[in-house]
Amino acid sequence: MTSPLDQAFALLAAGRAGDARAAFDAVLAQWPDLPDAHRGRALVDARLGRADLAIAALSRAGARFPSHALLHADLGRLLAYGGAHADAIGPFERAVALAPGAADLWFLLGVTLERLQRFHGALDALREAERPAPGNPRIASALAGLELAHGD
């Protein structure tokens, strides 16, 4: 049997944002202390073009559930995708501190640091991304390009 939270995420993945919003709202009404429900509801706002609402919701949820890496990661993603790269660094750093083996989070931190021309920090983050995911072509490509241009 699929949980109501899993059903809500499935609706979001299927592109049914309006239905997903109602499903996440129902989950939150019953389980207000469920961090993934807050995360999902914020992702619905982002999908509906309301990044401002999603960023605010993820900021509140991250403060309420500070040990939930994906809340911080999603906040960083939305900030970076919106061009607020400097503001995205803090959430990405919190995410990698909470989930140090998550290659994708290190990768996001690395490419965001690169966009800010913080090349040494970007190299360090991309090297950390490579540790749990050796041979990942996306990570290897980003790291090789950065090492070629700005390597030690």
PDB file of C-alpha atoms in Angstrom:
ATOM      1  CA  MET A   1       0.000   0.000   0.000  1.00  0.00           C
ATOM      2  CA  THR A   2       1.324   3.417  -0.964  1.00  0.00           C
ATOM      3  CA  SER A   3       1.455   6.107   1.696  1.00  0.00           C
ATOM      4  CA  PRO A   4      -0.397   9.395   1.189  1.00  0.00           C
ATOM      5  CA  LEU A   5       2.975  11.157   1.024  1.00  0.00           C
ATOM      6  CA  ASP A   6       4.212   8.797  -1.702  1.00  0.00           C
ATOM      7  CA  GLN A   7       0.960   9.344  -3.592  1.00  0.00           C
ATOM      8  CA  ALA A   8       1.442  13.110  -3.395  1.00  0.00           C
ATOM      9  CA  PHE A   9       4.994  12.831  -4.756  1.00  0.00           C
ATOM     10  CA  ALA A  10       3.739  10.519  -7.522  1.00  0.00           C
ATOM     11  CA  LEU A  11       1.161  13.116  -8.540  1.00  0.00           C
ATOM     12  CA  LEU A  12       3.872  15.767  -8.666  1.00  0.00           C
ATOM     13  CA  ALA A  13       6.143  13.505 -10.723  1.00  0.00           C
ATOM     14  CA  ALA A  14       3.242  12.861 -13.119  1.00  0.00           C
ATOM     15  CA  GLY A  15       2.901  16.609 -13.730  1.00  0.00           C
ATOM     16  CA  ARG A  16      -0.371  16.895 -11.849  1.00  0.00           C
ATOM     17  CA  ALA A  17       0.660  19.846  -9.701  1.00  0.00           C
ATOM     18  CA  GLY A  18      -2.845  20.906  -8.715  1.00  0.00           C
ATOM     19  CA  ASP A  19      -3.703  17.410  -7.504  1.00  0.00           C
ATOM     20  CA  ALA A  20      -0.327  17.157  -5.805  1.00  0.00           C
ATOM     21  CA  ARG A  21      -0.953  20.437  -3.984  1.00  0.00           C
ATOM     22  CA  ALA A  22      -4.224  19.097  -2.594  1.00  0.00           C
ATOM     23  CA  ALA A  23      -2.545  15.815  -1.641  1.00  0.00           C
ATOM     24  CA  PHE A  24       0.355  17.517   0.162  1.00  0.00           C
ATOM     25  CA  ASP A  25      -2.074  19.849   1.942  1.00  0.00           C
ATOM     26  CA  ALA A  26      -4.021  16.800   3.150  1.00  0.00           C
ATOM     27  CA  VAL A  27      -0.828  15.124   4.364  1.00  0.00           C
ATOM     28  CA  LEU A  28       0.237  18.300   6.179  1.00  0.00           C
ATOM     29  CA  ALA A  29      -3.187  18.637   7.804  1.00  0.00           C
ATOM     30  CA  GLN A  30      -2.780  15.170   9.277  1.00  0.00           C
ATOM     31  CA  TRP A  31       1.019  15.146   9.849  1.00  0.00           C
ATOM     32  CA  PRO A  32       2.250  18.742  10.210  1.00  0.00           C
ATOM     33  CA  ASP A  33       5.655  17.618  11.507  1.00  0.00           C
ATOM     34  CA  LEU A  34       6.583  15.646   8.403  1.00  0.00           C
ATOM     35  CA  PRO A  35       9.517  17.457   6.723  1.00  0.00           C
ATOM     36  CA  ASP A  36       9.078  15.699   3.381  1.00  0.00           C
ATOM     37  CA  ALA A  37       5.493  16.931   3.190  1.00  0.00           C
ATOM     38  CA  HIS A  38       6.675  20.521   3.618  1.00  0.00           C
ATOM     39  CA  ARG A  39       9.339  19.874   0.981  1.00  0.00           C
ATOM     40  CA  GLY A  40       6.826  18.403  -1.449  1.00  0.00           C
ATOM     41  CA  ARG A  41       4.389  21.267  -0.954  1.00  0.00           C
ATOM     42  CA  ALA A  42       7.175  23.754  -1.702  1.00  0.00           C
ATOM     43  CA  LEU A  43       8.136  21.821  -4.833  1.00  0.00           C
ATOM     44  CA  VAL A  44       4.531  22.114  -6.001  1.00  0.00           C
ATOM     45  CA  ASP A  45       4.769  25.896  -5.666  1.00  0.00           C
ATOM     46  CA  ALA A  46       7.978  25.836  -7.697  1.00  0.00           C
ATOM     47  CA  ARG A  47       6.375  23.669 -10.378  1.00  0.00           C
ATOM     48  CA  LEU A  48       3.479  26.128 -10.568  1.00  0.00           C
ATOM     49  CA  GLY A  49       5.899  28.980 -11.239  1.00  0.00           C
ATOM     50  CA  ARG A  50       5.874  30.399  -7.724  1.00  0.00           C
ATOM     51  CA  ALA A  51       9.540  30.077  -6.829  1.00  0.00           C
ATOM     52  CA  ASP A  52       9.087  32.933  -4.368  1.00  0.00           C
ATOM     53  CA  LEU A  53       6.573  30.916  -2.351  1.00  0.00           C
ATOM     54  CA  ALA A  54       8.680  27.773  -2.641  1.00  0.00           C
ATOM     55  CA  ILE A  55      11.825  29.546  -1.424  1.00  0.00           C
ATOM     56  CA  ALA A  56       9.967  31.033   1.530  1.00  0.00           C
ATOM     57  CA  ALA A  57       8.432  27.661   2.424  1.00  0.00           C
ATOM     58  CA  LEU A  58      11.759  25.829   2.144  1.00  0.00           C
ATOM     59  CA  SER A  59      13.457  28.492   4.267  1.00  0.00           C
ATOM     60  CA  ARG A  60      10.832  28.056   6.994  1.00  0.00           C
ATOM     61  CA  ALA A  61      10.974  24.268   6.758  1.00  0.00           C
ATOM     62  CA  GLY A  62      14.781  24.261   6.841  1.00  0.00           C
ATOM     63  CA  ALA A  63      14.711  26.324  10.036  1.00  0.00           C
ATOM     64  CA  ARG A  64      12.075  24.020  11.548  1.00  0.00           C
ATOM     65  CA  PHE A  65      13.828  20.793  10.465  1.00  0.00           C
ATOM     66  CA  PRO A  66      17.516  21.765  10.357  1.00  0.00           C
ATOM     67  CA  SER A  67      18.785  18.188  10.010  1.00  0.00           C
ATOM     68  CA  HIS A  68      16.877  17.461   6.787  1.00  0.00           C
ATOM     69  CA  ALA A  69      19.445  17.683   3.973  1.00  0.00           C
ATOM     70  CA  LEU A  70      16.969  17.692   1.083  1.00  0.00           C
ATOM     71  CA  LEU A  71      15.169  20.774   2.388  1.00  0.00           C
ATOM     72  CA  HIS A  72      18.441  22.680   2.285  1.00  0.00           C
ATOM     73  CA  ALA A  73      19.409  21.168  -1.071  1.00  0.00           C
ATOM     74  CA  ASP A  74      16.104  22.112  -2.696  1.00  0.00           C
ATOM     75  CA  LEU A  75      16.352  25.627  -1.292  1.00  0.00           C
ATOM     76  CA  GLY A  76      19.840  25.929  -2.758  1.00  0.00           C
ATOM     77  CA  ARG A  77      18.628  24.607  -6.130  1.00  0.00           C
ATOM     78  CA  LEU A  78      15.783  27.108  -6.353  1.00  0.00           C
ATOM     79  CA  LEU A  79      18.026  29.983  -5.372  1.00  0.00           C
ATOM     80  CA  ALA A  80      20.721  28.945  -7.858  1.00  0.00           C
ATOM     81  CA  TYR A  81      18.242  28.326 -10.672  1.00  0.00           C
ATOM     82  CA  GLY A  82      16.860  31.796 -10.022  1.00  0.00           C
ATOM     83  CA  GLY A  83      20.325  33.308 -10.359  1.00  0.00           C
ATOM     84  CA  ALA A  84      20.923  33.921  -6.636  1.00  0.00           C
ATOM     85  CA  HIS A  85      24.114  31.860  -6.641  1.00  0.00           C
ATOM     86  CA  ALA A  86      25.679  33.545  -3.614  1.00  0.00           C
ATOM     87  CA  ASP A  87      22.521  32.938  -1.585  1.00  0.00           C
ATOM     88  CA  ALA A  88      22.501  29.272  -2.638  1.00  0.00           C
ATOM     89  CA  ILE A  89      25.916  28.505  -1.135  1.00  0.00           C
ATOM     90  CA  GLY A  90      24.735  28.398   2.502  1.00  0.00           C
ATOM     91  CA  PRO A  91      21.918  25.907   1.868  1.00  0.00           C
ATOM     92  CA  PHE A  92      24.207  23.741  -0.282  1.00  0.00           C
ATOM     93  CA  GLU A  93      26.890  23.776   2.415  1.00  0.00           C
ATOM     94  CA  ARG A  94      24.322  22.738   5.038  1.00  0.00           C
ATOM     95  CA  ALA A  95      23.095  19.962   2.744  1.00  0.00           C
ATOM     96  CA  VAL A  96      26.555  18.486   2.156  1.00  0.00           C
ATOM     97  CA  ALA A  97      27.366  18.720   5.868  1.00  0.00           C
ATOM     98  CA  LEU A  98      24.239  16.653   6.581  1.00  0.00           C
ATOM     99  CA  ALA A  99      24.750  14.226   3.681  1.00  0.00           C
ATOM    100  CA  PRO A 100      28.496  14.124   2.977  1.00  0.00           C
ATOM    101  CA  GLY A 101      28.197  11.065   0.742  1.00  0.00           C
ATOM    102  CA  ALA A 102      25.687  12.657  -1.633  1.00  0.00           C
ATOM    103  CA  ALA A 103      27.616  13.251  -4.855  1.00  0.00           C
ATOM    104  CA  ASP A 104      24.828  15.278  -6.451  1.00  0.00           C
ATOM    105  CA  LEU A 105      24.839  17.774  -3.581  1.00  0.00           C
ATOM    106  CA  TRP A 106      28.609  18.240  -3.792  1.00  0.00           C
ATOM    107  CA  PHE A 107      28.238  18.668  -7.560  1.00  0.00           C
ATOM    108  CA  LEU A 108      25.622  21.394  -7.125  1.00  0.00           C
ATOM    109  CA  LEU A 109      27.812  23.171  -4.597  1.00  0.00           C
ATOM    110  CA  GLY A 110      30.791  22.899  -6.941  1.00  0.00           C
ATOM    111  CA  VAL A 111      29.102  24.280 -10.035  1.00  0.00           C
ATOM    112  CA  THR A 112      27.515  27.069  -7.997  1.00  0.00           C
ATOM    113  CA  LEU A 113      30.895  28.048  -6.572  1.00  0.00           C
ATOM    114  CA  GLU A 114      32.309  27.965 -10.092  1.00  0.00           C
ATOM    115  CA  ARG A 115      29.631  30.387 -11.289  1.00  0.00           C
ATOM    116  CA  LEU A 116      30.719  32.715  -8.526  1.00  0.00           C
ATOM    117  CA  GLN A 117      34.328  32.350  -9.746  1.00  0.00           C
ATOM    118  CA  ARG A 118      35.331  30.729  -6.453  1.00  0.00           C
ATOM    119  CA  PHE A 119      37.423  28.206  -8.326  1.00  0.00           C
ATOM    120  CA  HIS A 120      39.390  26.593  -5.500  1.00  0.00           C
ATOM    121  CA  GLY A 121      36.223  25.947  -3.521  1.00  0.00           C
ATOM    122  CA  ALA A 122      34.565  24.622  -6.666  1.00  0.00           C
ATOM    123  CA  LEU A 123      37.467  22.234  -7.276  1.00  0.00           C
ATOM    124  CA  ASP A 124      37.277  20.979  -3.696  1.00  0.00           C
ATOM    125  CA  ALA A 125      33.529  20.403  -3.945  1.00  0.00           C
ATOM    126  CA  LEU A 126      33.766  18.613  -7.281  1.00  0.00           C
ATOM    127  CA  ARG A 127      36.536  16.390  -5.940  1.00  0.00           C
ATOM    128  CA  GLU A 128      34.253  15.523  -3.029  1.00  0.00           C
ATOM    129  CA  ALA A 129      31.480  14.764  -5.531  1.00  0.00           C
ATOM    130  CA  GLU A 130      33.760  12.363  -7.344  1.00  0.00           C
ATOM    131  CA  ARG A 131      34.561  10.291  -4.230  1.00  0.00           C
ATOM    132  CA  PRO A 132      31.162   8.587  -3.847  1.00  0.00           C
ATOM    133  CA  ALA A 133      30.563   8.554  -7.618  1.00  0.00           C
ATOM    134  CA  PRO A 134      33.810   7.721  -9.403  1.00  0.00           C
ATOM    135  CA  GLY A 135      33.396   7.725 -13.146  1.00  0.00           C
ATOM    136  CA  ASN A 136      30.211   9.794 -13.126  1.00  0.00           C
ATOM    137  CA  PRO A 137      30.505  11.536 -16.514  1.00  0.00           C
ATOM    138  CA  ARG A 138      28.807  14.765 -15.451  1.00  0.00           C
ATOM    139  CA  ILE A 139      31.076  15.156 -12.436  1.00  0.00           C
ATOM    140  CA  ALA A 140      34.184  14.058 -14.352  1.00  0.00           C
ATOM    141  CA  SER A 141      33.493  16.542 -17.141  1.00  0.00           C
ATOM    142  CA  ALA A 142      32.936  19.475 -14.796  1.00  0.00           C
ATOM    143  CA  LEU A 143      36.005  18.583 -12.764  1.00  0.00           C
ATOM    144  CA  ALA A 144      38.229  18.109 -15.826  1.00  0.00           C
ATOM    145  CA  GLY A 145      37.189  21.456 -17.290  1.00  0.00           C
ATOM    146  CA  LEU A 146      37.761  23.269 -14.028  1.00  0.00           C
ATOM    147  CA  GLU A 147      41.105  21.557 -13.402  1.00  0.00           C
ATOM    148  CA  LEU A 148      42.249  22.452 -16.908  1.00  0.00           C
ATOM    149  CA  ALA A 149      41.343  26.109 -16.484  1.00  0.00           C
ATOM    150  CA  HIS A 150      42.029  26.646 -12.777  1.00  0.00           C
ATOM    151  CA  GLY A 151      43.679  23.516 -11.376  1.00  0.00           C
ATOM    152  CA  ASP A 152      46.328  23.501  -8.707  1.00  0.00           C
TER     153      ASP A 152
END
